[in-house]
PDB file of C-alpha atoms in Angstrom:
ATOM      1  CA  UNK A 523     316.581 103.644 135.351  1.00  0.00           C
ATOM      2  CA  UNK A 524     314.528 100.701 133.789  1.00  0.00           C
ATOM      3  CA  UNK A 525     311.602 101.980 134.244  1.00  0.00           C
ATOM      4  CA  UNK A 526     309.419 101.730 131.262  1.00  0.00           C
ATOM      5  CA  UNK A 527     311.181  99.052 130.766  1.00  0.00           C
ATOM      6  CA  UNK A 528     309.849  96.843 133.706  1.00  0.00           C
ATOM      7  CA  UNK A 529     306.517  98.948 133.461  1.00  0.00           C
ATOM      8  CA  UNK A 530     306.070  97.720 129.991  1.00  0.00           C
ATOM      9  CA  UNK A 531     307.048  94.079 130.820  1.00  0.00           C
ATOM     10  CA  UNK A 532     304.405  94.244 133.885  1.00  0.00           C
ATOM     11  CA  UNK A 533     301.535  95.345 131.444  1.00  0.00           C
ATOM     12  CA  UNK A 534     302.497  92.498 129.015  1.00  0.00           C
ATOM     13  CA  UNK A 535     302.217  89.947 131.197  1.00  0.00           C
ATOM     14  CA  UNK A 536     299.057  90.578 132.489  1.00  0.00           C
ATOM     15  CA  UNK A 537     297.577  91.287 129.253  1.00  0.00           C
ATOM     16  CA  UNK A 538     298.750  87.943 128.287  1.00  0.00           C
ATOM     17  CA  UNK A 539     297.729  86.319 131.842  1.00  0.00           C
ATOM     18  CA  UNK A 540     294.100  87.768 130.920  1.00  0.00           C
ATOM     19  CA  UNK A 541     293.682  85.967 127.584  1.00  0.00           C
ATOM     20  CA  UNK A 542     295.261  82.854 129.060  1.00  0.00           C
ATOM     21  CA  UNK A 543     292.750  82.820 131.805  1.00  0.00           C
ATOM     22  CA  UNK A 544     290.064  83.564 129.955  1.00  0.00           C
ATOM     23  CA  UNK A 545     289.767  79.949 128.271  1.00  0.00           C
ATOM     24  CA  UNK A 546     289.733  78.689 131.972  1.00  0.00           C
ATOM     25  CA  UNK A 547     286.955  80.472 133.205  1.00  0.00           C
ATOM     26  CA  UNK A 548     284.836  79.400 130.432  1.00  0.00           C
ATOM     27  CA  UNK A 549     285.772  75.738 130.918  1.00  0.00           C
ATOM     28  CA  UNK A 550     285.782  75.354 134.588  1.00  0.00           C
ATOM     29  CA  UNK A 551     283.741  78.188 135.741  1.00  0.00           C
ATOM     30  CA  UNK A 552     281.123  78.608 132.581  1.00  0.00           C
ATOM     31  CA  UNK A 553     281.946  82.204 133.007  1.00  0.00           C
ATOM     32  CA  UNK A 554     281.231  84.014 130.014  1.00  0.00           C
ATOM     33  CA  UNK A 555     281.180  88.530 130.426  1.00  0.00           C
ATOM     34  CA  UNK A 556     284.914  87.613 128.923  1.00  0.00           C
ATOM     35  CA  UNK A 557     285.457  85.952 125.780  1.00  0.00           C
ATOM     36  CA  UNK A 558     287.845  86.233 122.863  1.00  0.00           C
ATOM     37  CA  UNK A 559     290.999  87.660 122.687  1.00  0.00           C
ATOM     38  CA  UNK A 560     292.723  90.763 121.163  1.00  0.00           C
ATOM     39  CA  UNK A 561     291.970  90.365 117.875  1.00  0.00           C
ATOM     40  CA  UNK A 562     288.302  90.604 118.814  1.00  0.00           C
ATOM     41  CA  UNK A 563     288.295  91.062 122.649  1.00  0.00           C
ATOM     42  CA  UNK A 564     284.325  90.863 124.385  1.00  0.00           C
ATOM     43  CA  UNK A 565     283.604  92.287 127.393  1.00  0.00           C
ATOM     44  CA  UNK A 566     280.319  92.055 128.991  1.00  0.00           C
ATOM     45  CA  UNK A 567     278.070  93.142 125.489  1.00  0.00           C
ATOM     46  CA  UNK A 568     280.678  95.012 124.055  1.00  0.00           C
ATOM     47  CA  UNK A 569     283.403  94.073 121.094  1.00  0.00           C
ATOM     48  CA  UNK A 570     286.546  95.687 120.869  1.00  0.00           C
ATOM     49  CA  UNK A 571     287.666  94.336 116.960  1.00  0.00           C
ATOM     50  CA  UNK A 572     291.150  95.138 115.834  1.00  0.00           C
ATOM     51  CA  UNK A 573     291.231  97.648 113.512  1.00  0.00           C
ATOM     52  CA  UNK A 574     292.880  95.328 110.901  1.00  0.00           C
ATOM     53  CA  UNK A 575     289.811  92.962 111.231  1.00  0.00           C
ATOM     54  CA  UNK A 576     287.116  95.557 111.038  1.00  0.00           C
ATOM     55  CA  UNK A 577     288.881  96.977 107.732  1.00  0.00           C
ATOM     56  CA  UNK A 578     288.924  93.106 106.726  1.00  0.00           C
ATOM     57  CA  UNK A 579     285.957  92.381 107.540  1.00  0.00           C
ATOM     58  CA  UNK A 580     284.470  95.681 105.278  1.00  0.00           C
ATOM     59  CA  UNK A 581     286.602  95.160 102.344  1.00  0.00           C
ATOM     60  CA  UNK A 582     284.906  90.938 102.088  1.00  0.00           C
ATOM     61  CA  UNK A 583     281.632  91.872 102.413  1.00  0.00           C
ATOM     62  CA  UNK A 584     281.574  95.139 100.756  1.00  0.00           C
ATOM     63  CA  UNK A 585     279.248  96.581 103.463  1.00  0.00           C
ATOM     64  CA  UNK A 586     279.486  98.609 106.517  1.00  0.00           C
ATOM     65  CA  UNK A 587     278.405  96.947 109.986  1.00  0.00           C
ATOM     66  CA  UNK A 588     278.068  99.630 112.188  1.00  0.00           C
ATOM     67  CA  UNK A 589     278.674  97.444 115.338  1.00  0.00           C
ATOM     68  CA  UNK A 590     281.925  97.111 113.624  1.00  0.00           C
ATOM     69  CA  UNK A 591     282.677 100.091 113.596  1.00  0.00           C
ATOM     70  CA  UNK A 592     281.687 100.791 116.772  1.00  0.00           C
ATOM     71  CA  UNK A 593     284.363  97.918 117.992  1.00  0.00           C
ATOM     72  CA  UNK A 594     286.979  99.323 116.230  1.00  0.00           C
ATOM     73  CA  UNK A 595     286.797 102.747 117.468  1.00  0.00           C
ATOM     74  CA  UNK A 596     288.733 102.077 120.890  1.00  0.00           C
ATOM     75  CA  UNK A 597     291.407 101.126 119.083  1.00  0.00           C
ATOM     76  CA  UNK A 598     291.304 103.578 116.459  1.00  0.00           C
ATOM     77  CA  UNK A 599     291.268 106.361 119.357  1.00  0.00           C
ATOM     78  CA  UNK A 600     294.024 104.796 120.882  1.00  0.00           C
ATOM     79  CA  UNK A 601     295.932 104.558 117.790  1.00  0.00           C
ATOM     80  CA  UNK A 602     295.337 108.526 117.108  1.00  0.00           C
ATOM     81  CA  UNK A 603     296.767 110.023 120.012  1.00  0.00           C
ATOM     82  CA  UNK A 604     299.132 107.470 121.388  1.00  0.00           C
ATOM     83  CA  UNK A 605     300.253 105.570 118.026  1.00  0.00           C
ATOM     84  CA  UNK A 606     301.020 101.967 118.068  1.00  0.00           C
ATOM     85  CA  UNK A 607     301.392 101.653 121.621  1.00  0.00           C
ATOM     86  CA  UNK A 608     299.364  98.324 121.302  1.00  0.00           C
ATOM     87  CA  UNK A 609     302.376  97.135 119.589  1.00  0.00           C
ATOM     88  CA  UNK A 610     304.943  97.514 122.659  1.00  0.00           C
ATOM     89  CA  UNK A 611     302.406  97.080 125.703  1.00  0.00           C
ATOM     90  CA  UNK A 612     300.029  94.859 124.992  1.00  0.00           C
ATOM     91  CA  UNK A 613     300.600  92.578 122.077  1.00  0.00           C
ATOM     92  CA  UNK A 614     301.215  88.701 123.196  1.00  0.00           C
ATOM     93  CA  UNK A 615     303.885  88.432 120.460  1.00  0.00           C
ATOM     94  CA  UNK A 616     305.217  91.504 122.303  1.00  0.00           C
ATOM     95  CA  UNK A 617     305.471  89.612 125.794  1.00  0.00           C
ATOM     96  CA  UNK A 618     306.598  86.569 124.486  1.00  0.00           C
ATOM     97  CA  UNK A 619     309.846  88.408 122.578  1.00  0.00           C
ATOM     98  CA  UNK A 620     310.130  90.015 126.120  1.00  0.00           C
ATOM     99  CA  UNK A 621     310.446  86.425 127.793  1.00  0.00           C
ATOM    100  CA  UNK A 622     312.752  85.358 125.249  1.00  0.00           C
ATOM    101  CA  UNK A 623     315.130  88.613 125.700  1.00  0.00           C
ATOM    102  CA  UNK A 624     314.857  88.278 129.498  1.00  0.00           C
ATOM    103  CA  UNK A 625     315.569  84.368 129.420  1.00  0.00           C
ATOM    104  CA  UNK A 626     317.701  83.136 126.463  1.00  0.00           C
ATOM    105  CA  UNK A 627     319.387  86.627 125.348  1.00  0.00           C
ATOM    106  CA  UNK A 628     319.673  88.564 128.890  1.00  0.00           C
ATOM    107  CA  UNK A 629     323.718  87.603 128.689  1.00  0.00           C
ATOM    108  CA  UNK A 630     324.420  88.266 125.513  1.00  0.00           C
ATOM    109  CA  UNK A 631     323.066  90.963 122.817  1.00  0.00           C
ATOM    110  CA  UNK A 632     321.220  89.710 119.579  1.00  0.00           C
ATOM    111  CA  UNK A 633     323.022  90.099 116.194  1.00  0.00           C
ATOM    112  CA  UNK A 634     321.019  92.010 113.810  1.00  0.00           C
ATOM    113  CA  UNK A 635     321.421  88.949 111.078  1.00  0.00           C
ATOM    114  CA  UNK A 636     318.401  89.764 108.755  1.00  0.00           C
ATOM    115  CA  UNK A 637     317.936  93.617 108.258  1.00  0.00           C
ATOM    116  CA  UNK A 638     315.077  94.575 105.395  1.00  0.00           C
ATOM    117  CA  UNK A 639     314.370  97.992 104.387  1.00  0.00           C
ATOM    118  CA  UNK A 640     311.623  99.752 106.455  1.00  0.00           C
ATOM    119  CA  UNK A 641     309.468 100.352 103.305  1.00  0.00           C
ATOM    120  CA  UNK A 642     308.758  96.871 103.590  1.00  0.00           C
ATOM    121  CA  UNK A 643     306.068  97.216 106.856  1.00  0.00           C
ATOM    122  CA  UNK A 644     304.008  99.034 104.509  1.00  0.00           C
ATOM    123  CA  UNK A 645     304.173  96.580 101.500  1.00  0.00           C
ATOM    124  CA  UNK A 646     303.240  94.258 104.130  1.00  0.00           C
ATOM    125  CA  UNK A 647     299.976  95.739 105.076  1.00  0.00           C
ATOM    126  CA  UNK A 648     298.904  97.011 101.453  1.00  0.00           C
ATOM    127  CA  UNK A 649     299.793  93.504 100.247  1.00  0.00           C
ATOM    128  CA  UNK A 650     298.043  92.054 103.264  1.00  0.00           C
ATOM    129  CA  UNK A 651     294.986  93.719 102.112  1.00  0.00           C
ATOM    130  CA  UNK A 652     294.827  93.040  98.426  1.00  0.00           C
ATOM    131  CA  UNK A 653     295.673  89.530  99.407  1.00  0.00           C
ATOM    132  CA  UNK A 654     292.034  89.741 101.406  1.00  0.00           C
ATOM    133  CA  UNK A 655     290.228  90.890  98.424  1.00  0.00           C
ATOM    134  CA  UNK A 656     291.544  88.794  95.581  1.00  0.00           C
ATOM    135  CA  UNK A 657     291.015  85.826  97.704  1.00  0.00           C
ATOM    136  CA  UNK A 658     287.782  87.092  99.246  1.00  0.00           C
ATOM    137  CA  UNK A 659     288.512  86.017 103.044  1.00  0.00           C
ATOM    138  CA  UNK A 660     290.090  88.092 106.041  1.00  0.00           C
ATOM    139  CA  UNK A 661     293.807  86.234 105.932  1.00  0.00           C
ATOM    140  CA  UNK A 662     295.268  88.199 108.802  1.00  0.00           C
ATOM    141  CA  UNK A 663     291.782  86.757 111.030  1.00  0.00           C
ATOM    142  CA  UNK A 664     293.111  83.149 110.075  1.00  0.00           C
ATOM    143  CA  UNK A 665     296.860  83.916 110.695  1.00  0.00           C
ATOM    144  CA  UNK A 666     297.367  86.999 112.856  1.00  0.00           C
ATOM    145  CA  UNK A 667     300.205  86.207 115.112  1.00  0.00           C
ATOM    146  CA  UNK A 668     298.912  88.134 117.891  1.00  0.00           C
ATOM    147  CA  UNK A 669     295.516  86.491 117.569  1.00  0.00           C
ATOM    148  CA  UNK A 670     296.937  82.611 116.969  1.00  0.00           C
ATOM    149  CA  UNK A 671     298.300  82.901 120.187  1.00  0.00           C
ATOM    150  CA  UNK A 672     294.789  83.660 122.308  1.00  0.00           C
ATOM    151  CA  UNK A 673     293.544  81.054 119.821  1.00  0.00           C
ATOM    152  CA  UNK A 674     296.311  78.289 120.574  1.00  0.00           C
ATOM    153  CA  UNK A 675     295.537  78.925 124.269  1.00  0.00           C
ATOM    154  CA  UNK A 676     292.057  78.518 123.891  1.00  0.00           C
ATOM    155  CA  UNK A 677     292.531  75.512 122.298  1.00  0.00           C
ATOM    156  CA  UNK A 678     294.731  74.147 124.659  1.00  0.00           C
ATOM    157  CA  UNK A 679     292.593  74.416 127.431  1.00  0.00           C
ATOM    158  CA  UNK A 680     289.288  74.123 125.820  1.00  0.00           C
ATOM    159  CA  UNK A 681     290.068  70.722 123.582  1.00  0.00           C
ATOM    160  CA  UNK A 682     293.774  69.697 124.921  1.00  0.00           C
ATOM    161  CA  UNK A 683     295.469  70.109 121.267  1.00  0.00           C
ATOM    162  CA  UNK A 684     297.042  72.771 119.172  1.00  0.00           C
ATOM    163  CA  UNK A 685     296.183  74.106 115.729  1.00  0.00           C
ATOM    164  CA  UNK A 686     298.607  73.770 112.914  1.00  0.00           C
ATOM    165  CA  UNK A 687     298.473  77.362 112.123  1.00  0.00           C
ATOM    166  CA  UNK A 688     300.571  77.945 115.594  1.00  0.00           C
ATOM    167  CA  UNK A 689     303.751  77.209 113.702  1.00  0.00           C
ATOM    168  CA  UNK A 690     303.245  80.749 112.438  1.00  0.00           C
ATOM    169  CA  UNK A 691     304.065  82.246 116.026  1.00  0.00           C
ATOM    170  CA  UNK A 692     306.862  79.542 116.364  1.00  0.00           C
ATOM    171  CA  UNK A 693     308.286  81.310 112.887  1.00  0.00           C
ATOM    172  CA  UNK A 694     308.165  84.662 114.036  1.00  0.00           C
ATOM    173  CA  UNK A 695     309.473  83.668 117.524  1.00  0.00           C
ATOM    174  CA  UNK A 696     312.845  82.262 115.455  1.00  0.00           C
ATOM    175  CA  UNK A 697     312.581  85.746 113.477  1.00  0.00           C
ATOM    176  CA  UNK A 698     313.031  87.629 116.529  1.00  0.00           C
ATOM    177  CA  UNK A 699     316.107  85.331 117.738  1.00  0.00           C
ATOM    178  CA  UNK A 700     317.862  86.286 113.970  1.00  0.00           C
ATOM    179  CA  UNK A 701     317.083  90.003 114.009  1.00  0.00           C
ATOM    180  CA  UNK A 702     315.396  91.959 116.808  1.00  0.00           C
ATOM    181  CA  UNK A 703     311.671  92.601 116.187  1.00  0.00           C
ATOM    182  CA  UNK A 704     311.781  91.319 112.427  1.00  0.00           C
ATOM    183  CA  UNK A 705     308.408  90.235 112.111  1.00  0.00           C
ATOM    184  CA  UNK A 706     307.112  93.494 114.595  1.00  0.00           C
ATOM    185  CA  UNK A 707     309.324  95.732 112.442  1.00  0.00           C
ATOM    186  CA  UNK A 708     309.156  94.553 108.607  1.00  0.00           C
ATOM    187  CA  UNK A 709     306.269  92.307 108.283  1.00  0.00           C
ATOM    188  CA  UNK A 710     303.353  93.109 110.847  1.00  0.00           C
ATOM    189  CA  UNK A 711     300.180  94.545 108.943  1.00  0.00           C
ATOM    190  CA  UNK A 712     298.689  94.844 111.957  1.00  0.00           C
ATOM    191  CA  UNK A 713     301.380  97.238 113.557  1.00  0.00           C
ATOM    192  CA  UNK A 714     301.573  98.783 109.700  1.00  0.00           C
ATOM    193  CA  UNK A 715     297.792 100.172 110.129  1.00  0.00           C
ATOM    194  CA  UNK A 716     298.008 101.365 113.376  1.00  0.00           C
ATOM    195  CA  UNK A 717     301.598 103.220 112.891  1.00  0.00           C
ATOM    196  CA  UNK A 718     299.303 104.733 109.574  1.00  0.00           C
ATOM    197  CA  UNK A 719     296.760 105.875 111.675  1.00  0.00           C
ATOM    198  CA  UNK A 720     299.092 107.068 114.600  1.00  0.00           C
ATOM    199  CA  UNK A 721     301.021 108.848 112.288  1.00  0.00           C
ATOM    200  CA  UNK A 722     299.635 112.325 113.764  1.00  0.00           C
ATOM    201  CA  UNK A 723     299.962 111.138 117.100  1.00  0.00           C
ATOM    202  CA  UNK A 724     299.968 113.164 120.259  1.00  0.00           C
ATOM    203  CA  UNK A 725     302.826 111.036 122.101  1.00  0.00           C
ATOM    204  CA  UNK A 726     306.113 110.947 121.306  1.00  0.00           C
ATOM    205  CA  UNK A 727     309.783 110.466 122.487  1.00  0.00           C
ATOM    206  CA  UNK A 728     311.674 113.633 121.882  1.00  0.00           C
ATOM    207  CA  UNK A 729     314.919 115.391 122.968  1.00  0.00           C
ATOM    208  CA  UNK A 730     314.081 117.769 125.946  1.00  0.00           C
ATOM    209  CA  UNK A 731     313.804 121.404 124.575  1.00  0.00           C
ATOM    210  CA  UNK A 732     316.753 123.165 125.325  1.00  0.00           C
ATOM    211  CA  UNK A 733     318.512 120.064 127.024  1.00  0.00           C
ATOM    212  CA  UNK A 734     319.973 118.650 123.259  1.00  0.00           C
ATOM    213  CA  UNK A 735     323.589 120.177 124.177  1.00  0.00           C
ATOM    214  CA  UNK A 736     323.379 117.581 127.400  1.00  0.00           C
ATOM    215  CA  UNK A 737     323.140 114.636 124.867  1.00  0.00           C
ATOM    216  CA  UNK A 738     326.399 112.792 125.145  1.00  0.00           C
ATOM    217  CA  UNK A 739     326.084 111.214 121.526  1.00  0.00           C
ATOM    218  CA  UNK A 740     326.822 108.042 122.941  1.00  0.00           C
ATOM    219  CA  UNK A 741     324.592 105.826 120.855  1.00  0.00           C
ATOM    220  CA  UNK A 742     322.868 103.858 123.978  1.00  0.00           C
ATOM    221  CA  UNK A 743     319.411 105.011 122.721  1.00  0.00           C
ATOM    222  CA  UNK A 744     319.312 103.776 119.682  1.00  0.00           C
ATOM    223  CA  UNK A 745     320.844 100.476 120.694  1.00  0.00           C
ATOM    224  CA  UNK A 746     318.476 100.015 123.094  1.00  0.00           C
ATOM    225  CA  UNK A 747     315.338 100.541 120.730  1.00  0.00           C
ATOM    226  CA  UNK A 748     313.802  97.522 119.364  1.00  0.00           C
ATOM    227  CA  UNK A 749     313.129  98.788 116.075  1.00  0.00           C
ATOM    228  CA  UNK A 750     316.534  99.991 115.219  1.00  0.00           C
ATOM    229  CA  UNK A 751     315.329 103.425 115.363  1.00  0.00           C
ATOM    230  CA  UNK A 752     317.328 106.612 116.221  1.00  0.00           C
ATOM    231  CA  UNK A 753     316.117 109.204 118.298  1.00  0.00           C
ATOM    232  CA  UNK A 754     319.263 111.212 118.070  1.00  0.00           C
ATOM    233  CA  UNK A 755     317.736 111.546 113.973  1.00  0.00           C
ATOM    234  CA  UNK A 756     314.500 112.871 115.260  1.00  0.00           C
ATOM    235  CA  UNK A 757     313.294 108.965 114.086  1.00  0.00           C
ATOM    236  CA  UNK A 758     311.013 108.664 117.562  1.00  0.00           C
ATOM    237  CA  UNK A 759     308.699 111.072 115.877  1.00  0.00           C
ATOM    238  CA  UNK A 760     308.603 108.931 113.127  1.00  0.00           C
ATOM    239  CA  UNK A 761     305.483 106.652 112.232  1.00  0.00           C
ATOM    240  CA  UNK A 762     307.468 103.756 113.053  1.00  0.00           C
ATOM    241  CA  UNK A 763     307.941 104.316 116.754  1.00  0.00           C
ATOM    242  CA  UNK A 764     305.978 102.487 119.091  1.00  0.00           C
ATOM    243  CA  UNK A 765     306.519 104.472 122.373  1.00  0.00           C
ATOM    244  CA  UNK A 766     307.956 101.664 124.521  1.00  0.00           C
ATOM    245  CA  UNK A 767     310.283 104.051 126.246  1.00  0.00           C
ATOM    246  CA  UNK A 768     313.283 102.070 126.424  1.00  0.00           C
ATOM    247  CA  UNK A 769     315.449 104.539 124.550  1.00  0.00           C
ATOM    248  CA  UNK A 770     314.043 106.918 127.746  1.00  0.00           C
ATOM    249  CA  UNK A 771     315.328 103.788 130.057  1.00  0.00           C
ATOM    250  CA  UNK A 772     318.651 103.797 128.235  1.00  0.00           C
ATOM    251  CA  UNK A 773     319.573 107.483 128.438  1.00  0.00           C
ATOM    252  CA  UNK A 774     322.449 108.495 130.690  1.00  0.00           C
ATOM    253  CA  UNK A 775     321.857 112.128 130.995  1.00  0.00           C
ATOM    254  CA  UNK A 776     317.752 111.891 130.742  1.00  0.00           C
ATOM    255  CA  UNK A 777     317.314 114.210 128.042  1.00  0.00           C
ATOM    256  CA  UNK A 778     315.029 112.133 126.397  1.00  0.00           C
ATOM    257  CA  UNK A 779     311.144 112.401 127.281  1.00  0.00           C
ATOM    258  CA  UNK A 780     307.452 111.130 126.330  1.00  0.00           C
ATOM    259  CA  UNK A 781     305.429 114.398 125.480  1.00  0.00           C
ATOM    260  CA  UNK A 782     302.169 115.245 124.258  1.00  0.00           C
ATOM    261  CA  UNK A 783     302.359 117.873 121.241  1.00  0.00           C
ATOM    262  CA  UNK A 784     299.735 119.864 119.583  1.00  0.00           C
ATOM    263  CA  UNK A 785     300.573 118.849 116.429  1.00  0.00           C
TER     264      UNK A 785
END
């Protein structure tokens, strides 16, 4: 048992241990094949770009920059045939919601004290997005969670001080203490676009074919999933799921699997 779960935790923390390191190398060691973070993540001469930055990037200027696109394609790939799995694996807001679950909450389960409906992740994206047109700038480049926290680290080691705009992770941090996930589940544009293009995906957690009579109906998966979602209602195949496994983790009788479908 728990084994996504610590699997998942392990991958988080050294995708965050790479983007904290990376600040140090260029200060101390002028070492440079690295630079950036995830929201637009160098390696060597190549750019991976988030897919939410490419598309804001496009929509400002009105023109398409192939190297661009090129960056965003990883991502995009990813995004196709695993879904949002950036989301649960990778994602520094992730790891940090991990830490606090693991440190301040590992005795005691989080009330769900601020529930939205889920319509709202997608009225956060489109309004993300006409938001970056009217005003003519890429907003989520500027205040992307995710990306203010490679930024704050960078800053931190680079210049010793912090950027105002950090108090945006500190909110979403307090979010997640009120209501598991809430900025992940309701208000990420980010995790909107990539649950949009995943929406086809190949991965997914399903019931084991033939094995559904084995399901004791005792609830433990869908407590255990961080997105309120119930894979008892079919809702892991859903565009919403991230594929972090821990409904997998949580199942008593193991009837519950990842699996790659044709469809």
């Amino acid at each position: 048992m728990k084994h996504y779960n610590r699997f998942r935790f392990i991958t988080l923390l050294l995708a965050f241990l790479l983007i904290l390191i990376i600040p140090f190398l260029h200060r101390y060691f002028d070492f440079q094949f690295i630079q950036g973070w995830y929201q637009s993540l160098g390696i060597g001469k190549f750019w991976f770009v988030s897919p939410l930055e490419g598309l804001e990037s496009i929509l400002v200027s009105r023109q398409i920059y192939v190297p661009v696109l090129i960056g965003m394609l990883p991502a995009v790939l990813i995004a196709l045939f695993l879904g949002r799995v950036f989301c649960a694996w990778i994602c520094p807001i992730s790891f940090l919601s991990e830490l606090i679950d693991r440190v301040i909450c590992r005795k005691k389960k989080k009330r769900e004290l601020l529930r939205l409906p889920r319509q709202v992740f997608w009225f956060a994206l489109l309004g993300e997005l006409v938001l970056t047109m009217i005003i003519g700038a890429p907003l989520f480049v500027f205040l992307s969670p995710p990306g203010l926290v490679g930024r704050e680290m960078m800053l931190a080691v680079m210049f010793h001080t912090l950027a105002i705009e950090g108090v945006v992770i500190v909110v979403v941090l307090l979010l997640h203490l009120l209501s598991n996930r809430f900025f992940c589940r309701y208000l990420c544009p980010l995790g909107a676009l990539l649950a949009f293009i995943g929406a086809r995906r190949r991965l997914k957690v399903e019931l084991q074919a033939g094995e559904e009579q084995k399901c004791l109906h005792c609830g433990l998966c869908a407590r255990s999933c961080p997105l309120g979602l119930d894979p008892e209602k079919g809702e892991t195949a859903s565009m919403y799921c991230w594929n972090c496994g821990a409904c997998i983790d949580a199942c008593p009788q193991d009837v519950l699997k990842f699996r790659f479908s044709d469809q």
